[in-house]
Amino acid sequence: MRLLELVILGVGLLAVIVLSVDHIEREMRHLLRAVIWGVTVIFLVEYLVRLWVAPENPFYEQDPPGKARLHWAVSLPGLIHLLAVTPALMFLAGYTITGADAASVFCILWILKLGLHAPAFSTLARVVSNERAPITSVLILFAILLMMAATAAHMLEAEKQPEQFGSLPGAMWWAVVTLTTTGYGDVVPVTAAGRVIGAMLMIAGIAVLALMTGILATGFAQEERRREYLRVWEQVSRVPLFASLGVVTVSEIVGKLRTRYYPPRINVVRRNAPGDSMFFISEGEVEVHLPAGGSVKLEQGAFFGEMSLLDRQPRSATVTTTKPTTLLVLYASDFYEIASHIPKLAEAVEAEARRRSEENRARQADHGKKR
Amino acid sequence: MRLLELVILGVGLLAVIVLSVDHIEREMRHLLRAVIWGVTVIFLVEYLVRLWVAPENPFYEQDPPGKARLHWAVSLPGLIHLLAVTPALMFLAGYTITGADAASVFCILWILKLGLHAPAFSTLARVVSNERAPITSVLILFAILLMMAATAAHMLEAEKQPEQFGSLPGAMWWAVVTLTTTGYGDVVPVTAAGRVIGAMLMIAGIAVLALMTGILATGFAQEERRREYLRVWEQVSRVPLFASLGVVTVSEIVGKLRTRYYPPRINVVRRNAPGDSMFFISEGEVEVHLPAGGSVKLEQGAFFGEMSLLDRQPRSATVTTTKPTTLLVLYASDFYEIASHIPKLAEAVEAEARRRSEENRARQADHGKKR
Amino acid sequence: MRLLELVILGVGLLAVIVLSVDHIEREMRHLLRAVIWGVTVIFLVEYLVRLWVAPENPFYEQDPPGKARLHWAVSLPGLIHLLAVTPALMFLAGYTITGADAASVFCILWILKLGLHAPAFSTLARVVSNERAPITSVLILFAILLMMAATAAHMLEAEKQPEQFGSLPGAMWWAVVTLTTTGYGDVVPVTAAGRVIGAMLMIAGIAVLALMTGILATGFAQEERRREYLRVWEQVSRVPLFASLGVVTVSEIVGKLRTRYYPPRINVVRRNAPGDSMFFISEGEVEVHLPAGGSVKLEQGAFFGEMSLLDRQPRSATVTTTKPTTLLVLYASDFYEIASHIPKLAEAVEAEARRRSEENRARQADHGKKR
Amino acid sequence: MRLLELVILGVGLLAVIVLSVDHIEREMRHLLRAVIWGVTVIFLVEYLVRLWVAPENPFYEQDPPGKARLHWAVSLPGLIHLLAVTPALMFLAGYTITGADAASVFCILWILKLGLHAPAFSTLARVVSNERAPITSVLILFAILLMMAATAAHMLEAEKQPEQFGSLPGAMWWAVVTLTTTGYGDVVPVTAAGRVIGAMLMIAGIAVLALMTGILATGFAQEERRREYLRVWEQVSRVPLFASLGVVTVSEIVGKLRTRYYPPRINVVRRNAPGDSMFFISEGEVEVHLPAGGSVKLEQGAFFGEMSLLDRQPRSATVTTTKPTTLLVLYASDFYEIASHIPKLAEAVEAEARRRSEENRARQADHGKKR
């Protein structure tokens, strides 16, 4: 469905882009307009459908249906989808789609739908939001350098190049083109002093770019660590053994996990070796060689070896990495240290241990009967 | 007040910029001049006011009023505000505001006031100051590459392009435009050897930019860590329980804090669950559901749960995150480990515990009486 | 062999490049064609040889010879080598090498062989793969900014510059040139509003570049840490004392290593001083001054002092750094802490200790006999 | 002396630059030549002096004087200084300094002397050396993208722009100008397909720049950490109490140091408060308020409070920060933990403690006598 949506979007955008070129044949022009109309209708239908199913979104489960739809309509995705159908609504209201200009309006609005498909936009948005103070300072610094250089260039170059540097806006155009190191070359200082200002501005442009990059790089690294922590936290909460524990306990367990990297084709655990740790697969893949034969592959998000936290029985199977893998290891000793001061955890562990040994006794009893 | 200041600044700058454009009508020109005059007068009044209230600034509380005013006048903000009113003073001293050049002078000086509003300028300044050694080395490397490429290009291209490359300054202009990857295109090597030098210079420009960015990124990350540490330190010092402790003790507590990230709508603590940790809100927001009903929202800088450090009583309320939140957790066990070798801390804790239990007894006595 | 391969590649590429220039003499042209033919034949032979020896590659040791060759032929290196000989095969199939265009095709295909020589391509590939989500988001952001600016510029500038901005593709060309801060200058907005859009686009270009750099820098740092961990892990596994231990035990030892930096000409250990740690050379070089006289140099990957883990005998030699060196130190206390809960490790240590003391007794017995 | 050297260098370079401009008056030309000659002579004398004093350099203390001079002459600084006087030697050998070209040769050679003054060149050099594998890979990637785009553009654009794209070198010039985002604009693709190749190349240029920056940023951060560790290590070795200890012990102490940040005007220690930690000033400044009156300022590299490691006597003075300061704290408990397994350290501490208490007894005896 997502791929279909992207394809329709792409086709629509392409039609708009081609339509803007002047020397297109008449029939092609009709075809392109038909395509654009088709896409518009599809988006209109899509909007109505999305509006109808809005109450099913878990985000709005507390609201009554009408209010949920309203919430969605004014949310960012809702507004983007609405903007994309505005041209269709305008037409229905009486405006006709003629000329390249009108078609271009479609273009701006449809491209925003592409943003809804971006996997990590929220991460980028958070990074910019976290670092908004230093980013604002860099932009202010940029503005100061721009104005000072533009004014200096204006005073120095206005005589020789009255058309380009004769007014401050003209000098500001040169300054922003130079400060961003874009450097069109349509406006260039020719006096010696003007060129000195220009050289200093170019070097300052490099410094501003470097500062901005440094700020965003730091913010991004921090955001990645937070997302990684939350990801691991969710992974740990999914272990049935830990599911009933509170947030702080899960945090404790997460804090004790140790990161280990393994190349492929390494035996992480061997059958019948003593077991004293539990593993979470953070990245990569392992293969569990079942005693009966055959094997099972476990991927990112899975875990294995949790029995060793309950008792120190030998491992029941050999587990081998198939790809470069990152495992998070929880040692039984660390686990019991946590359990020693969180009674609820110790209880959950004992309950699970009793449950499993009863299961085992029942299974052995069955086996005994079978024989 | 700050917004008003920014608006006046913006209006003044806009007036100066528009005034510099040649083809402006006469009446508009008069209006613009009037605006510029008005802003100048406002800034002059502002300067006098700031000078008058300087002694009230906590920075100068040890100085007598006259000396405080002098200190402010020669400080960086004071000088910037003075520079902004210099044109007005010049006029009063006899010079008249005529011509675009004079108005431009206003422009340079007023834009500096914008810098005083930048939230994180001091951070950026510290970063540059901390990394001044490698930054200087990169600039020297830049100068070496510039001169060597300029000289080589001068020798190789002087014949074919005497006007652009015939002198070293001309070749240096090309070199700085190329090394900063600005690339106007007004001066371009045409010989094969010259183009090879040019290509090497462009690649070197990328390397210099990359080095500069790497240096500033590292310095910025370090400065962020320091500011974060100081921020947490201030946050901890504001807890009444810790307020009377010395700096080194507060540092100890800060050192034991653990960073935990929570997504929204998670119960951090549940009412009546055993409590053994105290929480500081580093970022985000939580909602405390009061037993009586209603709720209180706590934001960044607040703390909760400190009672559990004094006694292990069950939690009195449920606290839920409303946004993605970062909490700093202080475990009672860590706290008591610190207290064990800082007698003053243990005393403060016992005093506070006695105080609170007397308060509770008094409250219960009141309740008893009321019944 | 690798250098020879690079030289042949370089000669071939150079021949193709020179051949494309128009004003080359006839004899030179024949020579260049001969060179290109020669290189083609060499690459063809090389491909056949590589195909033949494919089964000897450890990567394919489980497959029968035919299947191994097939696996190699469809692997990335195999395909690159095949592409490089495609022109030769085409010729043998009937197409002749004439004209600059055909020769250029060689060029594209041969340059790919250069990529196989790059030492850290897999690292770069992993970095891009790890960060593919935020990278995709930045590229989508890039596309959105591009289209929105192109459409706006198209609407604003189409009248004044119908040839450049008259169609959306033309405006998109200007937008991508500006957003990447390349700034040719062949298409430049001239209206005030168009220039404002342009200025905003240039600043956005800086931001996009900064974001992309931040993402790749973070990903690269993470990948470097993983490779460093794996490198140390391999280094530790090579110690004969640890070779028979399982993966988890080696990980334990790696976790206890402490990184220490030493400037040159520092005595790391002195003869007859008590020994309680083992050293791995992570980087740099040390010199072991043998008791008998003379010295041995140890480099990255080597280790020394492991005897002190078995018994606390005095050091048998002085070890000095000759260059700035990074050593990883394993303290005996940490080692025994690990051994205390991994029986297998303790056994291996005791076995090694017994073996060495028997060796020493034998040696002393020999010495006694000699006297 | 260093400043004088820089001034002479600057004057010489300036003279060379100005001399290259054509329209300079005769007398000025003579003056400039005289200046250049003067600087040449000064550099020649400087070289001979440096050669003479080479044996006094601690780097060569093991070599006999002649060999030391030879070592210096072929070292990097020695060669740079030699290159700077080569023109003078050439003249003495018969060549005359005429024409702008000859003077330019001076320029290249003198600018290298500037590099010897760069404070952190060795750090930058180490960074590039450490990361040479990924840097090489990025450069190879750059070459591959360059050649592939150049070839494609050559094939697509050769018809319409035979002069610019007709040969591969011409297309390569466009490719390198575009890939580095310099973008002169002298060579620009005009066909639709050529522009698509160009757009892809520009985006690839951003990616290459981002990768290169990420690599250098990571390498720089790592190098900063190493230098910081060595700096602290040297600082700790200078404490008289630790001076006689071996390298590994100092490393132990360095490992136990904790970094603490303090804003200005904070009492780090108060007189008569119990003391249990020692402080090293990593950055900033503190003021020690002596009991007798007056105060002493301690800066980066100094330490205070070491007495508290020997006995837990109350602090003898109050110490306050005067600037934002970073202190490294060594707790007595950590110190004694190290001493417990390094007998030599415990002995040094006891010896020092005995020495100081004997000093104190002697001082008190003196005081007693005076009364």
XYZ file of N, CA, C and O in Angstrom, chain A residues 253-315:
252
model
N 17.515 -3.336 34.857
C 18.040 -4.440 34.057
C 18.763 -3.886 32.826
O 19.851 -4.348 32.472
N 18.146 -2.886 32.191
C 18.791 -2.296 31.020
C 20.166 -1.741 31.378
O 21.121 -1.864 30.622
N 20.241 -1.164 32.587
C 21.515 -0.584 33.004
C 22.608 -1.616 33.189
O 23.794 -1.297 33.115
N 22.213 -2.887 33.438
C 23.225 -3.909 33.682
C 23.642 -4.649 32.417
O 24.530 -5.484 32.446
N 22.958 -4.371 31.316
C 23.281 -5.095 30.084
C 24.658 -4.674 29.567
O 25.023 -3.515 29.623
N 25.381 -5.660 29.060
C 26.688 -5.338 28.495
C 26.645 -5.628 26.997
O 26.120 -6.640 26.553
N 27.232 -4.714 26.240
C 27.218 -4.844 24.786
C 28.401 -5.687 24.337
O 29.533 -5.424 24.733
N 28.139 -6.699 23.516
C 29.220 -7.557 23.016
C 29.052 -7.717 21.513
O 27.958 -7.979 21.031
N 30.127 -7.562 20.788
C 30.090 -7.722 19.331
C 30.665 -9.067 18.954
O 31.708 -9.474 19.470
N 30.029 -9.762 18.063
C 30.524 -11.068 17.613
C 30.591 -11.100 16.088
O 29.626 -10.702 15.431
N 31.690 -11.605 15.552
C 31.720 -11.807 14.096
C 30.872 -13.036 13.748
O 30.418 -13.750 14.636
N 30.659 -13.305 12.463
C 29.796 -14.450 12.123
C 30.484 -15.792 12.416
O 31.696 -15.858 12.590
N 29.649 -16.838 12.505
C 30.111 -18.223 12.680
C 30.887 -18.406 13.978
O 31.897 -19.090 14.015
N 30.397 -17.754 15.015
C 30.995 -17.935 16.341
C 29.947 -18.610 17.216
O 28.765 -18.258 17.163
N 30.370 -19.591 18.029
C 29.443 -20.225 18.969
C 29.280 -19.340 20.184
O 30.193 -19.214 20.982
N 28.109 -18.740 20.334
C 27.880 -17.892 21.492
C 27.723 -18.756 22.737
O 28.312 -18.513 23.768
N 26.873 -19.753 22.652
C 26.783 -20.733 23.737
C 26.878 -22.131 23.129
O 26.466 -22.361 21.990
N 27.446 -23.033 23.935
C 27.562 -24.421 23.481
C 26.659 -25.295 24.325
O 26.534 -25.110 25.541
N 26.080 -26.273 23.714
C 25.185 -27.205 24.417
C 25.946 -27.884 25.547
O 27.087 -28.274 25.391
N 25.273 -27.969 26.698
C 25.805 -28.622 27.897
C 26.875 -27.813 28.624
O 27.371 -28.279 29.652
N 27.237 -26.657 28.103
C 28.149 -25.815 28.878
C 27.335 -25.163 29.988
O 26.127 -24.976 29.846
N 27.971 -24.820 31.130
C 27.203 -24.170 32.204
C 26.717 -22.804 31.716
O 27.434 -22.115 30.986
N 25.492 -22.468 32.098
C 24.931 -21.217 31.621
C 24.760 -20.223 32.747
O 24.286 -20.575 33.823
N 25.146 -18.997 32.527
C 24.984 -17.993 33.569
C 24.667 -16.630 33.001
O 24.898 -15.621 33.642
N 24.136 -16.600 31.790
C 23.816 -15.303 31.227
C 22.684 -15.429 30.220
O 22.445 -16.493 29.650
N 22.018 -14.320 30.020
C 20.904 -14.250 29.081
C 21.301 -13.273 27.983
O 22.016 -12.316 28.235
N 20.843 -13.507 26.764
C 21.275 -12.689 25.634
C 20.090 -12.043 24.935
O 19.069 -12.681 24.702
N 20.232 -10.778 24.567
C 19.279 -10.076 23.725
C 19.979 -9.768 22.417
O 21.105 -9.281 22.431
N 19.303 -10.007 21.302
C 19.923 -9.719 20.004
C 19.638 -8.256 19.645
O 18.501 -7.888 19.362
N 20.659 -7.424 19.699
C 20.499 -6.013 19.361
C 20.570 -5.801 17.855
O 19.924 -4.936 17.295
N 21.376 -6.648 17.219
C 21.587 -6.481 15.788
C 22.196 -7.752 15.247
O 23.030 -8.367 15.909
N 21.768 -8.168 14.083
C 22.364 -9.356 13.483
C 21.426 -10.552 13.573
O 20.204 -10.404 13.634
N 22.022 -11.729 13.608
C 21.209 -12.946 13.550
C 21.984 -14.112 14.133
O 23.205 -14.197 13.950
N 21.273 -14.972 14.871
C 21.903 -16.188 15.379
C 21.064 -17.396 14.957
O 19.894 -17.256 14.596
N 21.685 -18.549 15.023
C 21.008 -19.788 14.657
C 21.068 -20.735 15.849
O 22.158 -20.989 16.381
N 19.895 -21.183 16.303
C 19.834 -22.103 17.431
C 19.748 -23.525 16.874
O 18.793 -23.870 16.171
N 20.776 -24.347 17.186
C 20.773 -25.727 16.691
C 20.050 -26.604 17.700
O 20.595 -26.928 18.758
N 18.797 -26.939 17.395
C 17.954 -27.688 18.326
C 18.505 -29.085 18.549
O 19.072 -29.692 17.636
N 18.351 -29.587 19.781
C 18.886 -30.922 20.085
C 18.278 -31.996 19.184
O 18.955 -32.913 18.744
N 16.962 -31.805 18.900
C 16.291 -32.828 18.084
C 16.786 -32.798 16.652
O 16.623 -33.754 15.894
N 17.402 -31.712 16.258
C 17.833 -31.565 14.860
C 17.169 -30.320 14.307
O 16.233 -29.793 14.887
N 17.612 -29.862 13.181
C 17.056 -28.643 12.612
C 17.543 -27.429 13.387
O 18.272 -27.550 14.363
N 17.134 -26.276 12.930
C 17.588 -25.076 13.621
C 16.556 -23.973 13.456
O 15.698 -24.016 12.574
N 16.661 -23.024 14.345
C 15.762 -21.865 14.321
C 16.631 -20.624 14.246
O 17.661 -20.558 14.919
N 16.216 -19.645 13.451
C 16.979 -18.412 13.373
C 16.294 -17.339 14.215
O 15.079 -17.165 14.143
N 17.077 -16.645 15.001
C 16.562 -15.545 15.800
C 17.178 -14.244 15.299
O 18.373 -14.197 15.016
N 16.358 -13.219 15.229
C 16.837 -11.938 14.708
C 16.811 -10.841 15.758
O 16.543 -11.083 16.918
N 17.013 -9.636 15.289
C 17.012 -8.469 16.166
C 15.714 -8.429 16.957
O 14.634 -8.594 16.404
N 15.812 -8.198 18.250
C 14.636 -8.110 19.094
C 14.382 -9.385 19.871
O 13.715 -9.366 20.901
N 14.924 -10.508 19.399
C 14.694 -11.774 20.097
C 15.671 -11.905 21.262
O 16.615 -11.136 21.386
N 15.417 -12.894 22.114
C 16.334 -13.151 23.224
C 16.438 -14.656 23.417
O 15.593 -15.417 22.941
N 17.472 -15.081 24.095
C 17.618 -16.504 24.395
C 18.465 -16.688 25.643
O 19.198 -15.779 26.046
N 18.324 -17.849 26.243
C 19.155 -18.159 27.400
C 18.592 -17.688 28.722
O 19.318 -17.704 29.715
N 17.321 -17.269 28.745
C 16.806 -16.695 29.993
C 16.636 -17.737 31.089
O 16.536 -17.375 32.255
N 16.620 -19.007 30.689
C 16.498 -20.037 31.713
C 17.662 -20.009 32.679
O 17.531 -20.342 33.849
N 18.823 -19.602 32.164
C 20.010 -19.625 33.019
C 19.925 -18.605 34.135
O 20.700 -18.654 35.079
N 18.965 -17.664 34.028
C 18.805 -16.731 35.134
C 18.062 -17.409 36.280
O 18.144 -16.986 37.424
N 17.264 -18.433 35.955
C 16.457 -19.076 36.974
C 17.231 -20.198 37.673
O 17.140 -20.370 38.870
N 17.970 -20.945 36.863
C 18.782 -22.003 37.457
C 20.026 -22.128 36.606
O 20.051 -21.697 35.463
N 21.062 -22.712 37.138
C 22.315 -22.760 36.409
C 22.463 -24.060 35.626
O 23.534 -24.623 35.549
N 21.351 -24.519 35.044
C 21.419 -25.761 34.275
C 22.292 -25.574 33.049
O 22.453 -24.456 32.563
N 22.839 -26.663 32.552
C 23.617 -26.552 31.309
C 22.732 -26.062 30.164
O 21.502 -26.238 30.177
N 23.358 -25.452 29.188
C 22.636 -24.937 28.027
C 22.005 -26.104 27.264
O 22.610 -27.162 27.154
